[in-house]
Amino acid sequence: LWDNVIKNQPCSRAYSARATLFRRDANKLRNEADLDKNAKREQQANLKYAEANKNYQKAIDYYTEAVKLNAIDHESYNNRANIYMDQNKFANAIVDYKEALVVKPNYYVALDNMGALYARRGMYDSALYYFTKVLEQKSDYKPTYSNRAITFMSLKRYEEAIKDWQRFLSYQPNDPDVTNTIGECYRMLGNNQEAVRYITTAIQLEPQAVYFLNRSYAYKNLNNIENARNDALTAKKAGLQLNAEYAASLGIQ
């Protein structure tokens, strides 16, 4: 359908829509390739990665046509930048995110993506600048609370990370991974009682082996060796590999 529009009445919207379809197909192929690679099906994975890259290039070409026809198409700049970032072409991505922001300075999606780019490159101060700009524009934008919290954790600023994770939970309650992560932040701060409380809630939501191991560490810090041992054993029985030194400290063979 979009090919017919492009042929008969080309417009930026049609090119952008066609690009989005290529990008969607590329993402699907890449995810399948990742699964094949993890399953050691290398040949299948490589074929799918190659096909995904072809689709990404087609998406880039269509987004390029879209902005040629409409120089203020901020979404196409942003979407093309996302592909560049996935390909680790950070300089190209920055140019496009900035173009999107020139067109629409308060475009919080591009601001968040720019923050994610800088965080990925380890430029955490720049990342925090952009994440904070997002929340000045849209205080309920959930992804940014997660992205900024992860950045704070990278800087070992755990108290600030906890605040962002808790705000994230206010929009997405009962998320076990986030609840466990808050517990881990408290453990890093030495507040093991709060760590146990949050990780216990995470376990109640979804009893993952890694949560039991994390709570085991917190119990050990509280000198509650019996509970620490029980949680470590639960994690081990679920298939998690224990650190040999830690296991020995709890009397686990």
PDB file of N, CA, C and O in Angstrom, residues 7 22 38-39 79 82 86 94 105 108 111 115 128 131 139 154 163 166 175 177 184 193 195 203 214 223 231 233:
ATOM      1  N   LYS A   7       4.793   5.620  -5.143  1.00  0.00           N
ATOM      2  CA  LYS A   7       4.870   5.639  -6.606  1.00  0.00           C
ATOM      3  C   LYS A   7       3.980   6.711  -7.221  1.00  0.00           C
ATOM      4  O   LYS A   7       4.388   7.424  -8.152  1.00  0.00           O
ATOM      5  N   PHE A  22      10.226  -1.575   7.501  1.00  0.00           N
ATOM      6  CA  PHE A  22      11.525  -2.227   7.330  1.00  0.00           C
ATOM      7  C   PHE A  22      12.251  -2.350   8.667  1.00  0.00           C
ATOM      8  O   PHE A  22      12.880  -3.381   8.953  1.00  0.00           O
ATOM      9  N   ASN A  38      22.479 -17.691  20.622  1.00  0.00           N
ATOM     10  CA  ASN A  38      22.525 -18.248  21.979  1.00  0.00           C
ATOM     11  C   ASN A  38      22.381 -19.766  21.965  1.00  0.00           C
ATOM     12  O   ASN A  38      22.902 -20.457  22.849  1.00  0.00           O
ATOM     13  N   ALA A  39      21.658 -20.269  20.965  1.00  0.00           N
ATOM     14  CA  ALA A  39      21.473 -21.718  20.828  1.00  0.00           C
ATOM     15  C   ALA A  39      22.586 -22.349  19.985  1.00  0.00           C
ATOM     16  O   ALA A  39      22.496 -23.527  19.621  1.00  0.00           O
ATOM     17  N   ASN A  79      13.905   8.517  14.398  1.00  0.00           N
ATOM     18  CA  ASN A  79      13.888   7.088  14.084  1.00  0.00           C
ATOM     19  C   ASN A  79      15.135   6.658  13.321  1.00  0.00           C
ATOM     20  O   ASN A  79      15.664   5.559  13.544  1.00  0.00           O
ATOM     21  N   ASN A  82      17.859   6.324  15.821  1.00  0.00           N
ATOM     22  CA  ASN A  82      17.768   5.086  16.603  1.00  0.00           C
ATOM     23  C   ASN A  82      18.476   3.929  15.893  1.00  0.00           C
ATOM     24  O   ASN A  82      19.150   3.112  16.530  1.00  0.00           O
ATOM     25  N   ASP A  86      21.776   1.820  17.147  1.00  0.00           N
ATOM     26  CA  ASP A  86      21.843   0.361  17.212  1.00  0.00           C
ATOM     27  C   ASP A  86      23.051  -0.179  16.454  1.00  0.00           C
ATOM     28  O   ASP A  86      23.570  -1.251  16.772  1.00  0.00           O
ATOM     29  N   ILE A  94      23.879  11.247  16.806  1.00  0.00           N
ATOM     30  CA  ILE A  94      23.847  12.553  17.477  1.00  0.00           C
ATOM     31  C   ILE A  94      23.367  13.640  16.523  1.00  0.00           C
ATOM     32  O   ILE A  94      22.547  14.492  16.880  1.00  0.00           O
ATOM     33  N   PRO A 105      12.214  21.489  19.842  1.00  0.00           N
ATOM     34  CA  PRO A 105      13.116  21.516  20.998  1.00  0.00           C
ATOM     35  C   PRO A 105      12.612  20.742  22.218  1.00  0.00           C
ATOM     36  O   PRO A 105      13.413  20.255  23.012  1.00  0.00           O
ATOM     37  N   TYR A 108      10.540  15.201  23.788  1.00  0.00           N
ATOM     38  CA  TYR A 108      11.117  14.453  24.906  1.00  0.00           C
ATOM     39  C   TYR A 108      11.624  13.075  24.492  1.00  0.00           C
ATOM     40  O   TYR A 108      12.554  12.540  25.121  1.00  0.00           O
ATOM     41  N   LEU A 111      15.109  13.653  23.328  1.00  0.00           N
ATOM     42  CA  LEU A 111      15.931  13.989  24.490  1.00  0.00           C
ATOM     43  C   LEU A 111      16.307  12.735  25.280  1.00  0.00           C
ATOM     44  O   LEU A 111      17.457  12.566  25.700  1.00  0.00           O
ATOM     45  N   GLY A 115      20.036  11.032  25.796  1.00  0.00           N
ATOM     46  CA  GLY A 115      20.571  10.637  27.092  1.00  0.00           C
ATOM     47  C   GLY A 115      21.035   9.191  27.086  1.00  0.00           C
ATOM     48  O   GLY A 115      22.111   8.860  27.611  1.00  0.00           O
ATOM     49  N   LEU A 128      22.802  12.445  32.138  1.00  0.00           N
ATOM     50  CA  LEU A 128      21.924  12.988  33.184  1.00  0.00           C
ATOM     51  C   LEU A 128      21.333  14.322  32.764  1.00  0.00           C
ATOM     52  O   LEU A 128      20.174  14.623  33.073  1.00  0.00           O
ATOM     53  N   PHE A 131      18.449  13.416  30.386  1.00  0.00           N
ATOM     54  CA  PHE A 131      17.341  12.769  31.091  1.00  0.00           C
ATOM     55  C   PHE A 131      16.574  13.774  31.947  1.00  0.00           C
ATOM     56  O   PHE A 131      15.339  13.741  32.016  1.00  0.00           O
ATOM     57  N   SER A 139       6.997  15.104  32.982  1.00  0.00           N
ATOM     58  CA  SER A 139       7.379  14.535  34.282  1.00  0.00           C
ATOM     59  C   SER A 139       6.870  13.116  34.493  1.00  0.00           C
ATOM     60  O   SER A 139       7.298  12.445  35.436  1.00  0.00           O
ATOM     61  N   SER A 154      25.232   3.537  37.779  1.00  0.00           N
ATOM     62  CA  SER A 154      26.567   3.463  37.178  1.00  0.00           C
ATOM     63  C   SER A 154      27.530   4.401  37.885  1.00  0.00           C
ATOM     64  O   SER A 154      28.739   4.136  37.948  1.00  0.00           O
ATOM     65  N   LYS A 163      15.202   6.821  44.258  1.00  0.00           N
ATOM     66  CA  LYS A 163      14.094   7.760  44.042  1.00  0.00           C
ATOM     67  C   LYS A 163      13.503   7.597  42.645  1.00  0.00           C
ATOM     68  O   LYS A 163      12.276   7.601  42.468  1.00  0.00           O
ATOM     69  N   GLN A 166      11.641   4.259  42.375  1.00  0.00           N
ATOM     70  CA  GLN A 166      10.348   4.316  43.066  1.00  0.00           C
ATOM     71  C   GLN A 166       9.332   5.104  42.249  1.00  0.00           C
ATOM     72  O   GLN A 166       8.147   4.750  42.213  1.00  0.00           O
ATOM     73  N   ASP A 175       6.481  -4.425  39.506  1.00  0.00           N
ATOM     74  CA  ASP A 175       7.512  -4.898  38.580  1.00  0.00           C
ATOM     75  C   ASP A 175       8.590  -5.593  39.425  1.00  0.00           C
ATOM     76  O   ASP A 175       9.295  -4.943  40.187  1.00  0.00           O
ATOM     77  N   ASP A 177      11.553  -7.015  38.722  1.00  0.00           N
ATOM     78  CA  ASP A 177      12.951  -6.655  38.478  1.00  0.00           C
ATOM     79  C   ASP A 177      13.300  -5.313  39.111  1.00  0.00           C
ATOM     80  O   ASP A 177      14.367  -5.159  39.715  1.00  0.00           O
ATOM     81  N   GLU A 184      18.649  -4.053  45.804  1.00  0.00           N
ATOM     82  CA  GLU A 184      20.089  -4.071  45.577  1.00  0.00           C
ATOM     83  C   GLU A 184      20.727  -2.713  45.841  1.00  0.00           C
ATOM     84  O   GLU A 184      21.844  -2.622  46.361  1.00  0.00           O
ATOM     85  N   GLN A 193      18.415  -4.161  55.907  1.00  0.00           N
ATOM     86  CA  GLN A 193      17.032  -4.418  56.313  1.00  0.00           C
ATOM     87  C   GLN A 193      16.071  -4.027  55.194  1.00  0.00           C
ATOM     88  O   GLN A 193      15.145  -4.778  54.850  1.00  0.00           O
ATOM     89  N   ALA A 195      16.924  -3.701  52.104  1.00  0.00           N
ATOM     90  CA  ALA A 195      17.230  -4.592  50.988  1.00  0.00           C
ATOM     91  C   ALA A 195      16.409  -5.872  51.086  1.00  0.00           C
ATOM     92  O   ALA A 195      15.784  -6.301  50.107  1.00  0.00           O
ATOM     93  N   ILE A 203      10.496 -11.373  45.332  1.00  0.00           N
ATOM     94  CA  ILE A 203      10.352 -12.832  45.331  1.00  0.00           C
ATOM     95  C   ILE A 203       8.883 -13.228  45.366  1.00  0.00           C
ATOM     96  O   ILE A 203       8.456 -14.175  44.691  1.00  0.00           O
ATOM     97  N   ASN A 214      20.408 -12.588  45.818  1.00  0.00           N
ATOM     98  CA  ASN A 214      20.583 -11.215  46.288  1.00  0.00           C
ATOM     99  C   ASN A 214      20.137 -11.069  47.743  1.00  0.00           C
ATOM    100  O   ASN A 214      20.788 -10.395  48.546  1.00  0.00           O
ATOM    101  N   ASN A 223      24.281 -10.844  59.306  1.00  0.00           N
ATOM    102  CA  ASN A 223      24.728 -11.974  60.133  1.00  0.00           C
ATOM    103  C   ASN A 223      23.626 -12.995  60.392  1.00  0.00           C
ATOM    104  O   ASN A 223      23.680 -13.745  61.380  1.00  0.00           O
ATOM    105  N   ASP A 231      18.551 -19.235  51.382  1.00  0.00           N
ATOM    106  CA  ASP A 231      18.319 -18.541  50.105  1.00  0.00           C
ATOM    107  C   ASP A 231      19.356 -18.946  49.059  1.00  0.00           C
ATOM    108  O   ASP A 231      19.024 -19.121  47.878  1.00  0.00           O
ATOM    109  N   LEU A 233      20.917 -21.782  48.880  1.00  0.00           N
ATOM    110  CA  LEU A 233      20.581 -23.139  48.459  1.00  0.00           C
ATOM    111  C   LEU A 233      19.408 -23.142  47.475  1.00  0.00           C
ATOM    112  O   LEU A 233      19.401 -23.893  46.495  1.00  0.00           O
TER     113      LEU A 233
END
